[in-house]
């Protein structure tokens, strides 16, 4: 059974204080790893897709990287509007398209 | 295109009542997914459709749950004889077939169900 573990569960940063969120996964044949952002009471908003180890994607202050066992979401000089829950999800195996999510990391950026 | 839409956004019902939710996917997307999310957890997969065919169902989808996508466009999720444990956010997502472009799933705003 696929497993996705995110750490830390919660993270408080001062505005401008860079950090990284971790997503560890155990799957039988990774087909894709996805990062989403979720604001309270809303649906997840797509950020990145990574397909193979060594791949990196960037968008504004966010950068996602992938290894064979984990993914990192690096946040550079965060702003208060980056406060949200960040979810990691995987798709694995042949013929399946269901996303298996971690529990998320709740990020709070303090002005 | 305004993205995936869901209706209603909030639903309060009494235990034992039936409820139905609707999802309208992004217009050119032929895959549609339903997930359930409880507080402090990530979304959990329930089922997915390719066009009108329901191709995969989770064991979480008990006999009280049924989903349809009759014309391959919008979808409905019905819960019969609701229980307090059904209280959750029900999320819908849509995507293209992988051979027709990105397989990224885009989510709607969700329907928050509260069972009293």
PDB file of C-alpha atoms in Angstrom:
ATOM      1  CA  UNK A   1       0.000   0.000   0.000  1.00  0.00           C
ATOM      2  CA  UNK A   2       1.281   3.449  -0.934  1.00  0.00           C
ATOM      3  CA  UNK A   3       2.299   5.695   1.951  1.00  0.00           C
ATOM      4  CA  UNK A   4       3.064   9.401   2.015  1.00  0.00           C
ATOM      5  CA  UNK A   5       4.465  11.080   5.130  1.00  0.00           C
ATOM      6  CA  UNK A   6       4.902  14.838   5.417  1.00  0.00           C
ATOM      7  CA  UNK A   7       6.988  16.673   7.965  1.00  0.00           C
ATOM      8  CA  UNK A   8       6.808  18.803   9.942  1.00  0.00           C
ATOM      9  CA  UNK A   9       3.064  18.804  10.672  1.00  0.00           C
ATOM     10  CA  UNK A  10       3.217  22.553  11.319  1.00  0.00           C
ATOM     11  CA  UNK A  11       5.845  25.206  10.696  1.00  0.00           C
ATOM     12  CA  UNK A  12       5.987  28.825  11.832  1.00  0.00           C
ATOM     13  CA  UNK A  13       8.366  31.128   9.992  1.00  0.00           C
ATOM     14  CA  UNK A  14       9.173  34.787  10.230  1.00  0.00           C
ATOM     15  CA  UNK A  15       8.642  36.686   7.010  1.00  0.00           C
ATOM     16  CA  UNK A  16      11.809  36.267   4.928  1.00  0.00           C
ATOM     17  CA  UNK A  17      12.970  33.143   6.814  1.00  0.00           C
ATOM     18  CA  UNK A  18      13.576  30.410   4.221  1.00  0.00           C
ATOM     19  CA  UNK A  19      12.868  26.743   4.985  1.00  0.00           C
ATOM     20  CA  UNK A  20      11.929  23.379   3.465  1.00  0.00           C
ATOM     21  CA  UNK A  21       8.999  20.998   3.779  1.00  0.00           C
ATOM     22  CA  UNK A  22       9.564  17.249   3.429  1.00  0.00           C
ATOM     23  CA  UNK A  23       7.468  14.559   1.742  1.00  0.00           C
ATOM     24  CA  UNK A  24       8.649  10.941   2.108  1.00  0.00           C
ATOM     25  CA  UNK A  25       6.927   8.263   0.057  1.00  0.00           C
ATOM     26  CA  UNK A  26       6.780   4.478  -0.193  1.00  0.00           C
ATOM     27  CA  UNK A  27       5.170   3.332  -3.421  1.00  0.00           C
ATOM     28  CA  UNK A  28       5.318   0.492  -5.919  1.00  0.00           C
ATOM     29  CA  UNK A  29       6.444   2.321  -9.011  1.00  0.00           C
ATOM     30  CA  UNK A  30       6.140   6.103  -8.795  1.00  0.00           C
ATOM     31  CA  UNK A  31       4.387   7.630 -11.804  1.00  0.00           C
ATOM     32  CA  UNK A  32       4.179  11.167 -10.471  1.00  0.00           C
ATOM     33  CA  UNK A  33       4.481  13.280  -7.333  1.00  0.00           C
ATOM     34  CA  UNK A  34       2.272  16.340  -6.919  1.00  0.00           C
ATOM     35  CA  UNK A  35       2.386  19.363  -4.625  1.00  0.00           C
ATOM     36  CA  UNK A  36      -0.784  21.293  -3.816  1.00  0.00           C
ATOM     37  CA  UNK A  37      -1.536  24.317  -1.651  1.00  0.00           C
ATOM     38  CA  UNK A  38      -4.781  24.403   0.349  1.00  0.00           C
ATOM     39  CA  UNK A  39      -6.276  27.430   2.069  1.00  0.00           C
ATOM     40  CA  UNK A  40      -8.812  26.889   4.890  1.00  0.00           C
ATOM     41  CA  UNK A  41     -12.226  25.836   3.611  1.00  0.00           C
ATOM     42  CA  UNK A  42     -11.068  25.616  -0.019  1.00  0.00           C
ATOM     43  CA  UNK A  43     -10.041  22.891  -2.439  1.00  0.00           C
ATOM     44  CA  UNK A  44      -6.373  22.083  -3.112  1.00  0.00           C
ATOM     45  CA  UNK A  45      -4.644  24.331  -5.647  1.00  0.00           C
ATOM     46  CA  UNK A  46      -2.116  22.676  -7.959  1.00  0.00           C
ATOM     47  CA  UNK A  47       1.513  23.781  -7.659  1.00  0.00           C
ATOM     48  CA  UNK A  48       3.903  21.244  -9.234  1.00  0.00           C
ATOM     49  CA  UNK A  49       4.235  17.789 -10.791  1.00  0.00           C
ATOM     50  CA  UNK A  50       7.523  15.853 -10.608  1.00  0.00           C
ATOM     51  CA  UNK A  51       8.053  12.611 -12.503  1.00  0.00           C
ATOM     52  CA  UNK A  52      11.628  11.432 -11.997  1.00  0.00           C
ATOM     53  CA  UNK A  53      14.467  11.658  -9.481  1.00  0.00           C
ATOM     54  CA  UNK A  54      16.597  14.743  -9.983  1.00  0.00           C
ATOM     55  CA  UNK A  55      13.747  16.785 -11.425  1.00  0.00           C
ATOM     56  CA  UNK A  56      13.191  20.315 -10.108  1.00  0.00           C
ATOM     57  CA  UNK A  57      10.367  22.832 -10.672  1.00  0.00           C
ATOM     58  CA  UNK A  58      10.169  26.485  -9.579  1.00  0.00           C
ATOM     59  CA  UNK A  59       7.386  29.018  -9.226  1.00  0.00           C
ATOM     60  CA  UNK A  60       7.941  32.382  -7.585  1.00  0.00           C
ATOM     61  CA  UNK A  61       9.261  31.684  -4.056  1.00  0.00           C
ATOM     62  CA  UNK A  62       8.669  27.917  -4.266  1.00  0.00           C
ATOM     63  CA  UNK A  63      10.973  25.202  -5.575  1.00  0.00           C
ATOM     64  CA  UNK A  64      10.156  21.485  -5.585  1.00  0.00           C
ATOM     65  CA  UNK A  65      12.748  18.723  -5.878  1.00  0.00           C
ATOM     66  CA  UNK A  66      12.485  14.943  -6.110  1.00  0.00           C
ATOM     67  CA  UNK A  67      14.706  12.020  -5.091  1.00  0.00           C
ATOM     68  CA  UNK A  68      13.955   8.301  -5.163  1.00  0.00           C
ATOM     69  CA  UNK A  69      12.515   8.382  -1.642  1.00  0.00           C
ATOM     70  CA  UNK A  70      11.389  11.928  -0.938  1.00  0.00           C
ATOM     71  CA  UNK A  71      10.510  15.350  -2.227  1.00  0.00           C
ATOM     72  CA  UNK A  72      11.243  18.758  -0.791  1.00  0.00           C
ATOM     73  CA  UNK A  73       9.333  21.997  -1.168  1.00  0.00           C
ATOM     74  CA  UNK A  74      11.738  24.852  -0.575  1.00  0.00           C
ATOM     75  CA  UNK A  75      10.267  28.240   0.329  1.00  0.00           C
ATOM     76  CA  UNK A  76      12.596  31.194  -0.178  1.00  0.00           C
ATOM     77  CA  UNK A  77      11.954  34.451   1.678  1.00  0.00           C
ATOM     78  CA  UNK A  78       8.318  33.613   2.439  1.00  0.00           C
ATOM     79  CA  UNK A  79       5.592  36.237   2.784  1.00  0.00           C
ATOM     80  CA  UNK A  80       2.452  36.106   4.971  1.00  0.00           C
ATOM     81  CA  UNK A  81       0.367  35.235   1.897  1.00  0.00           C
ATOM     82  CA  UNK A  82       2.311  31.959   1.621  1.00  0.00           C
ATOM     83  CA  UNK A  83       0.562  30.792   4.798  1.00  0.00           C
ATOM     84  CA  UNK A  84      -1.456  27.668   3.918  1.00  0.00           C
ATOM     85  CA  UNK A  85      -1.401  23.886   4.196  1.00  0.00           C
ATOM     86  CA  UNK A  86       0.898  22.273   1.648  1.00  0.00           C
ATOM     87  CA  UNK A  87      -0.118  18.800   0.505  1.00  0.00           C
ATOM     88  CA  UNK A  88       2.017  16.177  -1.200  1.00  0.00           C
ATOM     89  CA  UNK A  89       0.457  13.351  -3.237  1.00  0.00           C
ATOM     90  CA  UNK A  90       1.636  10.436  -5.382  1.00  0.00           C
ATOM     91  CA  UNK A  91       0.280   8.352  -8.231  1.00  0.00           C
ATOM     92  CA  UNK A  92       1.780   4.895  -8.550  1.00  0.00           C
ATOM     93  CA  UNK A  93       1.318   1.547 -10.201  1.00  0.00           C
ATOM     94  CA  UNK A  94       0.036   0.690 -13.605  1.00  0.00           C
ATOM     95  CA  UNK A  95      -3.486   1.679 -14.563  1.00  0.00           C
ATOM     96  CA  UNK A  96      -4.336   3.604 -11.404  1.00  0.00           C
ATOM     97  CA  UNK A  97      -4.883   7.339 -11.339  1.00  0.00           C
ATOM     98  CA  UNK A  98      -5.876   7.899  -7.751  1.00  0.00           C
ATOM     99  CA  UNK A  99      -3.834  10.386  -5.756  1.00  0.00           C
ATOM    100  CA  UNK A 100      -2.564   9.202  -2.360  1.00  0.00           C
ATOM    101  CA  UNK A 101      -2.068  12.236  -0.130  1.00  0.00           C
ATOM    102  CA  UNK A 102      -0.031  12.959   2.966  1.00  0.00           C
ATOM    103  CA  UNK A 103      -1.613  14.806   5.878  1.00  0.00           C
ATOM    104  CA  UNK A 104       0.003  18.080   4.874  1.00  0.00           C
ATOM    105  CA  UNK A 105       2.238  20.689   6.476  1.00  0.00           C
ATOM    106  CA  UNK A 106       0.514  23.765   7.880  1.00  0.00           C
ATOM    107  CA  UNK A 107       2.735  26.765   7.207  1.00  0.00           C
ATOM    108  CA  UNK A 108       2.300  30.042   9.059  1.00  0.00           C
ATOM    109  CA  UNK A 109       4.401  33.039   8.004  1.00  0.00           C
ATOM    110  CA  UNK A 110       4.487  35.784  10.617  1.00  0.00           C
ATOM    111  CA  UNK A 111       4.999  39.417   9.504  1.00  0.00           C
TER     112      UNK A 111
ATOM    113  CA  UNK B   1     -13.213  28.472 -18.258  1.00  0.00           C
ATOM    114  CA  UNK B   2     -13.713  29.010 -14.553  1.00  0.00           C
ATOM    115  CA  UNK B   3     -12.378  25.640 -13.404  1.00  0.00           C
ATOM    116  CA  UNK B   4     -14.098  22.821 -11.513  1.00  0.00           C
ATOM    117  CA  UNK B   5     -17.335  23.841  -9.807  1.00  0.00           C
ATOM    118  CA  UNK B   6     -19.268  22.077  -7.057  1.00  0.00           C
ATOM    119  CA  UNK B   7     -22.750  22.555  -5.678  1.00  0.00           C
ATOM    120  CA  UNK B   8     -23.792  23.057  -2.963  1.00  0.00           C
ATOM    121  CA  UNK B   9     -20.814  24.510  -1.117  1.00  0.00           C
ATOM    122  CA  UNK B  10     -22.306  23.618   2.253  1.00  0.00           C
ATOM    123  CA  UNK B  11     -24.903  21.052   3.290  1.00  0.00           C
ATOM    124  CA  UNK B  12     -26.312  20.398   6.751  1.00  0.00           C
ATOM    125  CA  UNK B  13     -28.504  17.351   7.134  1.00  0.00           C
ATOM    126  CA  UNK B  14     -29.921  15.104   9.805  1.00  0.00           C
ATOM    127  CA  UNK B  15     -28.709  11.564  10.312  1.00  0.00           C
ATOM    128  CA  UNK B  16     -30.578   9.121   8.101  1.00  0.00           C
ATOM    129  CA  UNK B  17     -31.349  11.611   5.324  1.00  0.00           C
ATOM    130  CA  UNK B  18     -30.085  11.260   1.742  1.00  0.00           C
ATOM    131  CA  UNK B  19     -27.900  13.941   0.158  1.00  0.00           C
ATOM    132  CA  UNK B  20     -26.671  14.536  -3.389  1.00  0.00           C
ATOM    133  CA  UNK B  21     -23.737  16.650  -4.544  1.00  0.00           C
ATOM    134  CA  UNK B  22     -22.955  17.860  -8.047  1.00  0.00           C
ATOM    135  CA  UNK B  23     -19.616  18.444  -9.761  1.00  0.00           C
ATOM    136  CA  UNK B  24     -18.991  20.183 -13.095  1.00  0.00           C
ATOM    137  CA  UNK B  25     -15.462  19.506 -14.380  1.00  0.00           C
ATOM    138  CA  UNK B  26     -13.287  21.684 -16.596  1.00  0.00           C
ATOM    139  CA  UNK B  27     -14.978  21.466 -19.989  1.00  0.00           C
ATOM    140  CA  UNK B  28     -12.386  19.523 -22.015  1.00  0.00           C
ATOM    141  CA  UNK B  29     -11.441  17.137 -19.182  1.00  0.00           C
ATOM    142  CA  UNK B  30     -12.701  13.588 -19.643  1.00  0.00           C
ATOM    143  CA  UNK B  31     -11.591  12.247 -16.248  1.00  0.00           C
ATOM    144  CA  UNK B  32     -13.447  13.104 -13.062  1.00  0.00           C
ATOM    145  CA  UNK B  33     -12.532  12.122  -9.490  1.00  0.00           C
ATOM    146  CA  UNK B  34     -14.215  12.248  -6.081  1.00  0.00           C
ATOM    147  CA  UNK B  35     -12.267  12.547  -2.813  1.00  0.00           C
ATOM    148  CA  UNK B  36     -13.251  12.975   0.840  1.00  0.00           C
ATOM    149  CA  UNK B  37     -11.276  15.067   3.324  1.00  0.00           C
ATOM    150  CA  UNK B  38     -11.715  15.183   7.093  1.00  0.00           C
ATOM    151  CA  UNK B  39     -10.167  17.756   9.418  1.00  0.00           C
ATOM    152  CA  UNK B  40      -6.391  17.493   9.680  1.00  0.00           C
ATOM    153  CA  UNK B  41      -6.138  14.808   6.993  1.00  0.00           C
ATOM    154  CA  UNK B  42      -5.249  14.801   3.328  1.00  0.00           C
ATOM    155  CA  UNK B  43      -7.960  14.000   0.770  1.00  0.00           C
ATOM    156  CA  UNK B  44      -8.822  10.293   0.367  1.00  0.00           C
ATOM    157  CA  UNK B  45      -9.755   8.840  -3.017  1.00  0.00           C
ATOM    158  CA  UNK B  46     -13.329   7.595  -3.456  1.00  0.00           C
ATOM    159  CA  UNK B  47     -13.877   6.942  -7.160  1.00  0.00           C
ATOM    160  CA  UNK B  48     -13.102   8.114 -10.699  1.00  0.00           C
ATOM    161  CA  UNK B  49     -14.718   8.216 -14.123  1.00  0.00           C
ATOM    162  CA  UNK B  50     -13.340   8.293 -17.621  1.00  0.00           C
ATOM    163  CA  UNK B  51     -16.129   9.834 -19.659  1.00  0.00           C
ATOM    164  CA  UNK B  52     -19.267   8.078 -18.369  1.00  0.00           C
ATOM    165  CA  UNK B  53     -17.515   4.877 -17.221  1.00  0.00           C
ATOM    166  CA  UNK B  54     -16.744   4.440 -13.523  1.00  0.00           C
ATOM    167  CA  UNK B  55     -13.325   2.776 -13.655  1.00  0.00           C
ATOM    168  CA  UNK B  56     -12.109   2.624 -10.070  1.00  0.00           C
ATOM    169  CA  UNK B  57     -13.742   2.617  -6.642  1.00  0.00           C
ATOM    170  CA  UNK B  58     -12.121   2.756  -3.227  1.00  0.00           C
ATOM    171  CA  UNK B  59     -13.105   0.360  -0.477  1.00  0.00           C
ATOM    172  CA  UNK B  60     -14.052   3.565   1.396  1.00  0.00           C
ATOM    173  CA  UNK B  61     -17.031   3.810  -0.936  1.00  0.00           C
ATOM    174  CA  UNK B  62     -19.608   1.842   1.032  1.00  0.00           C
ATOM    175  CA  UNK B  63     -22.936   0.613  -0.361  1.00  0.00           C
ATOM    176  CA  UNK B  64     -24.541   3.846   0.867  1.00  0.00           C
ATOM    177  CA  UNK B  65     -22.460   5.855  -1.593  1.00  0.00           C
ATOM    178  CA  UNK B  66     -23.163   5.997  -5.320  1.00  0.00           C
ATOM    179  CA  UNK B  67     -21.670   8.150  -8.037  1.00  0.00           C
ATOM    180  CA  UNK B  68     -22.791   8.736 -11.597  1.00  0.00           C
ATOM    181  CA  UNK B  69     -21.621  10.614 -14.647  1.00  0.00           C
ATOM    182  CA  UNK B  70     -24.458   9.925 -17.083  1.00  0.00           C
ATOM    183  CA  UNK B  71     -23.335  11.850 -20.159  1.00  0.00           C
ATOM    184  CA  UNK B  72     -19.651  12.099 -19.448  1.00  0.00           C
ATOM    185  CA  UNK B  73     -19.969  15.719 -18.339  1.00  0.00           C
ATOM    186  CA  UNK B  74     -21.140  16.570 -14.808  1.00  0.00           C
ATOM    187  CA  UNK B  75     -21.169  14.014 -11.994  1.00  0.00           C
ATOM    188  CA  UNK B  76     -23.288  13.425  -8.909  1.00  0.00           C
ATOM    189  CA  UNK B  77     -22.343  11.782  -5.626  1.00  0.00           C
ATOM    190  CA  UNK B  78     -25.227  10.516  -3.494  1.00  0.00           C
ATOM    191  CA  UNK B  79     -24.993   9.388   0.112  1.00  0.00           C
ATOM    192  CA  UNK B  80     -27.969   7.441   1.413  1.00  0.00           C
ATOM    193  CA  UNK B  81     -28.930   7.147   5.082  1.00  0.00           C
ATOM    194  CA  UNK B  82     -26.230   9.590   6.185  1.00  0.00           C
ATOM    195  CA  UNK B  83     -24.269   8.926   9.372  1.00  0.00           C
ATOM    196  CA  UNK B  84     -22.345  11.361  11.550  1.00  0.00           C
ATOM    197  CA  UNK B  85     -19.124   9.776  10.301  1.00  0.00           C
ATOM    198  CA  UNK B  86     -19.962  11.013   6.797  1.00  0.00           C
ATOM    199  CA  UNK B  87     -19.313  14.606   7.900  1.00  0.00           C
ATOM    200  CA  UNK B  88     -16.409  15.789   5.765  1.00  0.00           C
ATOM    201  CA  UNK B  89     -15.414  17.941   2.809  1.00  0.00           C
ATOM    202  CA  UNK B  90     -16.242  16.199  -0.468  1.00  0.00           C
ATOM    203  CA  UNK B  91     -13.875  17.254  -3.241  1.00  0.00           C
ATOM    204  CA  UNK B  92     -14.186  16.796  -6.972  1.00  0.00           C
ATOM    205  CA  UNK B  93     -11.262  16.958  -9.397  1.00  0.00           C
ATOM    206  CA  UNK B  94     -10.855  16.612 -13.141  1.00  0.00           C
ATOM    207  CA  UNK B  95      -8.019  15.898 -15.559  1.00  0.00           C
ATOM    208  CA  UNK B  96      -7.238  15.108 -19.171  1.00  0.00           C
ATOM    209  CA  UNK B  97      -6.352  11.592 -20.216  1.00  0.00           C
ATOM    210  CA  UNK B  98      -2.543  11.274 -19.976  1.00  0.00           C
ATOM    211  CA  UNK B  99      -2.251  10.621 -23.704  1.00  0.00           C
ATOM    212  CA  UNK B 100      -4.019  13.898 -24.374  1.00  0.00           C
ATOM    213  CA  UNK B 101      -1.821  16.077 -22.224  1.00  0.00           C
ATOM    214  CA  UNK B 102      -1.110  16.617 -18.563  1.00  0.00           C
ATOM    215  CA  UNK B 103      -2.672  14.170 -16.099  1.00  0.00           C
ATOM    216  CA  UNK B 104      -2.688  16.792 -13.357  1.00  0.00           C
ATOM    217  CA  UNK B 105      -5.870  16.749 -11.309  1.00  0.00           C
ATOM    218  CA  UNK B 106      -7.481  20.152 -10.710  1.00  0.00           C
ATOM    219  CA  UNK B 107      -9.766  20.415  -7.721  1.00  0.00           C
ATOM    220  CA  UNK B 108     -13.018  22.224  -7.127  1.00  0.00           C
ATOM    221  CA  UNK B 109     -13.869  24.229  -3.992  1.00  0.00           C
ATOM    222  CA  UNK B 110     -15.526  21.260  -2.274  1.00  0.00           C
ATOM    223  CA  UNK B 111     -18.863  20.608  -0.580  1.00  0.00           C
ATOM    224  CA  UNK B 112     -18.778  20.719   3.217  1.00  0.00           C
ATOM    225  CA  UNK B 113     -21.225  18.153   4.648  1.00  0.00           C
ATOM    226  CA  UNK B 114     -22.326  18.275   8.269  1.00  0.00           C
ATOM    227  CA  UNK B 115     -24.496  15.429   9.564  1.00  0.00           C
ATOM    228  CA  UNK B 116     -26.316  16.222  12.820  1.00  0.00           C
TER     229      UNK B 116
END
